Amino acid sequence: LFLAIAGLGKLLPGHPMYNVLVLTFDKAIGPFFGLPATLLRLIIGLAELSAGLVFLVVPWGLYMLVIPPGLEAASEALLLCAILGMLAIMTGAIVFNWITERQLSKIAPYIVFITLLSIFFYIEVGLTDFQRIPEGWMLFIYYFPAFCSSGTVISFLWACTFGVGIEELNHRMEEIHSMREQLLSEKK
């Protein structure tokens, strides 16, 4: 999902979700955070694309024994960090969607993703032999969660200071819903 739908949907102009995601970032997400919408969409899209690739390649590569022994520890470190990165993005998404939509049905997918990612992280921590991971990768594992958490907190502090107000955001979301309906009806 992160690779094919979320990541590529934000990055590839030919993707079926691209126009809706560009519109959502331009009209709501960028202004909400008080950040350039295109830059935000590209950063999040690349993070989701990268995490999706790691989620596909690393577990299967380790299971099928196709990852060279010298890269196993680094692969496990990348997998842990990809999970933590996606947890940070999903936290931002759930807060944004709750503020703008105020409907459990709109945040339910993010609750499911956060739950599954948390379980995945718990399992991966149990399976990872941290004694094998080189010191440089261990530092990466230690610092990456702080980086993700700090980024999430700073994003919301920035949004409180420079983002658009809730009334304006609600108006923009109504506009987005109308445009989504129009885009979907054009495809039929």
mmCIF file of C-alpha atoms in Angstrom:
data_model
loop_
_atom_site.group_PDB
_atom_site.id
_atom_site.type_symbol
_atom_site.label_atom_id
_atom_site.label_comp_id
_atom_site.label_asym_id
_atom_site.label_seq_id
_atom_site.Cartn_x
_atom_site.Cartn_y
_atom_site.Cartn_z
ATOM 1 C CA LEU A 1 0.000 0.000 0.000
ATOM 2 C CA PHE A 2 2.683 2.502 0.940
ATOM 3 C CA LEU A 3 4.639 1.798 -2.218
ATOM 4 C CA ALA A 4 1.998 1.459 -4.924
ATOM 5 C CA ILE A 5 -0.800 3.677 -3.644
ATOM 6 C CA ALA A 6 0.419 6.258 -1.148
ATOM 7 C CA GLY A 7 4.000 6.805 -2.338
ATOM 8 C CA LEU A 8 3.559 6.580 -6.101
ATOM 9 C CA GLY A 9 0.189 8.342 -5.894
ATOM 10 C CA LYS A 10 1.946 11.443 -4.591
ATOM 11 C CA LEU A 11 4.824 11.263 -7.084
ATOM 12 C CA LEU A 12 3.653 10.014 -10.497
ATOM 13 C CA PRO A 13 1.455 12.311 -12.616
ATOM 14 C CA GLY A 14 -0.101 9.305 -14.408
ATOM 15 C CA HIS A 15 -1.155 7.585 -11.174
ATOM 16 C CA PRO A 16 -4.956 7.385 -10.644
ATOM 17 C CA MET A 17 -4.677 9.093 -7.240
ATOM 18 C CA TYR A 18 -2.207 11.789 -8.295
ATOM 19 C CA ASN A 19 -4.675 14.594 -9.122
ATOM 20 C CA VAL A 20 -6.681 14.098 -5.935
ATOM 21 C CA LEU A 21 -3.532 13.986 -3.805
ATOM 22 C CA VAL A 22 -2.041 17.080 -5.465
ATOM 23 C CA LEU A 23 -5.319 18.913 -4.883
ATOM 24 C CA THR A 24 -5.475 17.784 -1.252
ATOM 25 C CA PHE A 25 -1.893 18.854 -0.564
ATOM 26 C CA ASP A 26 -2.291 22.176 -2.425
ATOM 27 C CA LYS A 27 -5.608 23.157 -0.862
ATOM 28 C CA ALA A 28 -5.415 21.633 2.616
ATOM 29 C CA ILE A 29 -2.333 19.791 3.847
ATOM 30 C CA GLY A 30 0.261 22.370 2.761
ATOM 31 C CA PRO A 31 -1.740 25.339 4.083
ATOM 32 C CA PHE A 32 -2.616 23.448 7.291
ATOM 33 C CA PHE A 33 1.067 22.943 8.081
ATOM 34 C CA GLY A 34 2.052 26.355 6.693
ATOM 35 C CA LEU A 35 4.520 24.653 4.362
ATOM 36 C CA PRO A 36 4.938 24.479 0.566
ATOM 37 C CA ALA A 37 2.457 21.825 -0.557
ATOM 38 C CA THR A 38 4.588 20.400 -3.362
ATOM 39 C CA LEU A 39 7.662 20.014 -1.172
ATOM 40 C CA LEU A 40 5.609 18.369 1.571
ATOM 41 C CA ARG A 41 3.914 16.010 -0.915
ATOM 42 C CA LEU A 42 7.252 15.018 -2.463
ATOM 43 C CA ILE A 43 8.962 14.413 0.896
ATOM 44 C CA ILE A 44 6.064 12.330 2.226
ATOM 45 C CA GLY A 45 5.674 10.507 -1.103
ATOM 46 C CA LEU A 46 9.376 9.615 -1.224
ATOM 47 C CA ALA A 47 9.292 8.474 2.416
ATOM 48 C CA GLU A 48 6.267 6.260 1.734
ATOM 49 C CA LEU A 49 7.814 4.917 -1.470
ATOM 50 C CA SER A 50 11.078 4.134 0.345
ATOM 51 C CA ALA A 51 9.330 2.503 3.300
ATOM 52 C CA GLY A 52 7.144 0.466 0.943
ATOM 53 C CA LEU A 53 10.216 -0.830 -0.886
ATOM 54 C CA VAL A 54 11.904 -1.706 2.409
ATOM 55 C CA PHE A 55 8.714 -3.456 3.618
ATOM 56 C CA LEU A 56 8.685 -5.596 0.472
ATOM 57 C CA VAL A 57 12.372 -6.306 -0.020
ATOM 58 C CA VAL A 58 13.794 -6.768 3.483
ATOM 59 C CA PRO A 59 11.406 -9.289 5.091
ATOM 60 C CA TRP A 60 11.254 -11.402 1.929
ATOM 61 C CA GLY A 61 14.972 -11.041 1.333
ATOM 62 C CA LEU A 62 15.758 -12.189 4.858
ATOM 63 C CA TYR A 63 13.232 -15.022 4.666
ATOM 64 C CA MET A 64 14.451 -16.238 1.263
ATOM 65 C CA LEU A 65 18.102 -15.809 2.332
ATOM 66 C CA VAL A 66 18.895 -13.609 -0.691
ATOM 67 C CA ILE A 67 20.276 -10.670 1.283
ATOM 68 C CA PRO A 68 24.041 -11.101 1.578
ATOM 69 C CA PRO A 69 25.191 -11.852 5.153
ATOM 70 C CA GLY A 70 27.117 -8.574 5.308
ATOM 71 C CA LEU A 71 23.932 -6.598 4.597
ATOM 72 C CA GLU A 72 21.516 -8.425 6.906
ATOM 73 C CA ALA A 73 22.159 -6.184 9.907
ATOM 74 C CA ALA A 74 21.865 -3.019 7.830
ATOM 75 C CA SER A 75 18.649 -4.369 6.275
ATOM 76 C CA GLU A 76 17.148 -5.027 9.685
ATOM 77 C CA ALA A 77 18.127 -1.522 10.822
ATOM 78 C CA LEU A 78 16.499 -0.016 7.722
ATOM 79 C CA LEU A 79 13.354 -2.038 8.337
ATOM 80 C CA LEU A 80 13.054 -0.784 11.917
ATOM 81 C CA CYS A 81 13.596 2.795 10.778
ATOM 82 C CA ALA A 82 11.083 2.460 7.916
ATOM 83 C CA ILE A 83 8.452 1.296 10.401
ATOM 84 C CA LEU A 84 9.215 4.197 12.747
ATOM 85 C CA GLY A 85 9.144 6.689 9.880
ATOM 86 C CA MET A 86 5.751 5.466 8.724
ATOM 87 C CA LEU A 87 4.451 5.606 12.298
ATOM 88 C CA ALA A 88 5.444 9.295 12.383
ATOM 89 C CA ILE A 89 3.738 9.991 9.046
ATOM 90 C CA MET A 90 0.593 8.097 10.075
ATOM 91 C CA THR A 91 0.506 10.063 13.365
ATOM 92 C CA GLY A 92 0.562 13.307 11.394
ATOM 93 C CA ALA A 93 -2.123 11.983 9.056
ATOM 94 C CA ILE A 94 -4.441 10.892 11.853
ATOM 95 C CA VAL A 95 -4.172 14.263 13.622
ATOM 96 C CA PHE A 96 -4.707 16.198 10.368
ATOM 97 C CA ASN A 97 -7.722 14.075 9.404
ATOM 98 C CA TRP A 98 -9.272 14.307 12.860
ATOM 99 C CA ILE A 99 -8.899 18.102 12.907
ATOM 100 C CA THR A 100 -10.331 18.517 9.407
ATOM 101 C CA GLU A 101 -12.951 15.773 9.239
ATOM 102 C CA ARG A 102 -13.969 14.978 12.837
ATOM 103 C CA GLN A 103 -15.270 11.575 11.752
ATOM 104 C CA LEU A 104 -14.091 8.225 13.040
ATOM 105 C CA SER A 105 -14.585 6.742 9.563
ATOM 106 C CA LYS A 106 -11.955 9.169 8.181
ATOM 107 C CA ILE A 107 -9.311 8.242 10.756
ATOM 108 C CA ALA A 108 -10.094 4.520 10.984
ATOM 109 C CA PRO A 109 -7.611 3.570 8.224
ATOM 110 C CA TYR A 110 -4.840 5.403 10.070
ATOM 111 C CA ILE A 111 -5.748 3.665 13.328
ATOM 112 C CA VAL A 112 -5.455 0.334 11.486
ATOM 113 C CA PHE A 113 -2.106 1.333 9.911
ATOM 114 C CA ILE A 114 -0.689 2.520 13.250
ATOM 115 C CA THR A 115 -1.826 -0.690 14.940
ATOM 116 C CA LEU A 116 -0.342 -2.913 12.212
ATOM 117 C CA LEU A 117 2.905 -0.929 12.095
ATOM 118 C CA SER A 118 3.197 -1.155 15.900
ATOM 119 C CA ILE A 119 2.706 -4.926 15.789
ATOM 120 C CA PHE A 120 5.212 -5.177 12.916
ATOM 121 C CA PHE A 121 7.710 -3.125 14.944
ATOM 122 C CA TYR A 122 7.197 -5.265 18.061
ATOM 123 C CA ILE A 123 7.772 -8.458 16.062
ATOM 124 C CA GLU A 124 10.811 -7.039 14.265
ATOM 125 C CA VAL A 125 12.401 -5.866 17.541
ATOM 126 C CA GLY A 126 11.953 -9.407 18.875
ATOM 127 C CA LEU A 127 13.518 -10.944 15.773
ATOM 128 C CA THR A 128 16.436 -8.538 15.430
ATOM 129 C CA ASP A 129 19.776 -9.584 16.876
ATOM 130 C CA PHE A 130 21.036 -6.182 17.980
ATOM 131 C CA GLN A 131 24.434 -7.644 18.881
ATOM 132 C CA ARG A 132 25.113 -8.191 15.140
ATOM 133 C CA ILE A 133 24.253 -4.644 14.106
ATOM 134 C CA PRO A 134 27.355 -2.460 13.638
ATOM 135 C CA GLU A 135 27.727 0.584 15.874
ATOM 136 C CA GLY A 136 27.007 3.041 13.049
ATOM 137 C CA TRP A 137 23.682 1.383 12.298
ATOM 138 C CA MET A 138 22.842 1.219 16.006
ATOM 139 C CA LEU A 139 23.360 4.978 16.232
ATOM 140 C CA PHE A 140 21.067 5.359 13.218
ATOM 141 C CA ILE A 141 18.423 3.235 14.963
ATOM 142 C CA TYR A 142 18.772 5.347 18.124
ATOM 143 C CA TYR A 143 18.663 8.743 16.405
ATOM 144 C CA PHE A 144 16.056 8.063 13.724
ATOM 145 C CA PRO A 145 13.076 7.828 16.144
ATOM 146 C CA ALA A 146 14.145 11.111 17.740
ATOM 147 C CA PHE A 147 14.380 12.673 14.274
ATOM 148 C CA CYS A 148 10.890 11.398 13.328
ATOM 149 C CA SER A 149 9.316 12.413 16.640
ATOM 150 C CA SER A 150 10.937 15.833 16.541
ATOM 151 C CA GLY A 151 9.798 16.321 12.955
ATOM 152 C CA THR A 152 6.220 15.448 13.894
ATOM 153 C CA VAL A 153 6.179 17.781 16.913
ATOM 154 C CA ILE A 154 7.867 20.628 15.022
ATOM 155 C CA SER A 155 5.405 20.187 12.145
ATOM 156 C CA PHE A 156 2.445 20.657 14.462
ATOM 157 C CA LEU A 157 4.055 23.591 16.273
ATOM 158 C CA TRP A 158 4.762 25.141 12.862
ATOM 159 C CA ALA A 159 1.142 24.478 11.831
ATOM 160 C CA CYS A 160 -0.134 26.214 14.988
ATOM 161 C CA THR A 161 2.023 29.238 14.214
ATOM 162 C CA PHE A 162 1.944 29.524 10.417
ATOM 163 C CA GLY A 163 -0.872 27.269 9.204
ATOM 164 C CA VAL A 164 -4.346 28.351 8.133
ATOM 165 C CA GLY A 165 -7.135 28.475 10.700
ATOM 166 C CA ILE A 166 -9.707 25.729 11.216
ATOM 167 C CA GLU A 167 -12.544 27.706 9.569
ATOM 168 C CA GLU A 168 -10.484 28.308 6.448
ATOM 169 C CA LEU A 169 -9.367 24.687 6.461
ATOM 170 C CA ASN A 170 -12.964 23.441 6.741
ATOM 171 C CA HIS A 171 -13.925 25.628 3.772
ATOM 172 C CA ARG A 172 -11.002 24.214 1.773
ATOM 173 C CA MET A 173 -12.001 20.652 2.706
ATOM 174 C CA GLU A 174 -15.536 21.262 1.385
ATOM 175 C CA GLU A 175 -13.948 22.471 -1.858
ATOM 176 C CA ILE A 176 -11.769 19.351 -1.992
ATOM 177 C CA HIS A 177 -14.740 17.032 -1.424
ATOM 178 C CA SER A 178 -16.608 18.716 -4.296
ATOM 179 C CA MET A 179 -13.588 18.447 -6.590
ATOM 180 C CA ARG A 180 -13.058 14.784 -5.636
ATOM 181 C CA GLU A 181 -16.672 14.024 -6.509
ATOM 182 C CA GLN A 182 -16.227 15.809 -9.832
ATOM 183 C CA LEU A 183 -12.994 13.907 -10.612
ATOM 184 C CA LEU A 184 -14.624 10.588 -9.730
ATOM 185 C CA SER A 185 -17.708 11.309 -11.845
ATOM 186 C CA GLU A 186 -15.502 12.247 -14.836
ATOM 187 C CA LYS A 187 -13.792 8.839 -14.674
ATOM 188 C CA LYS A 188 -17.118 6.991 -14.989
#
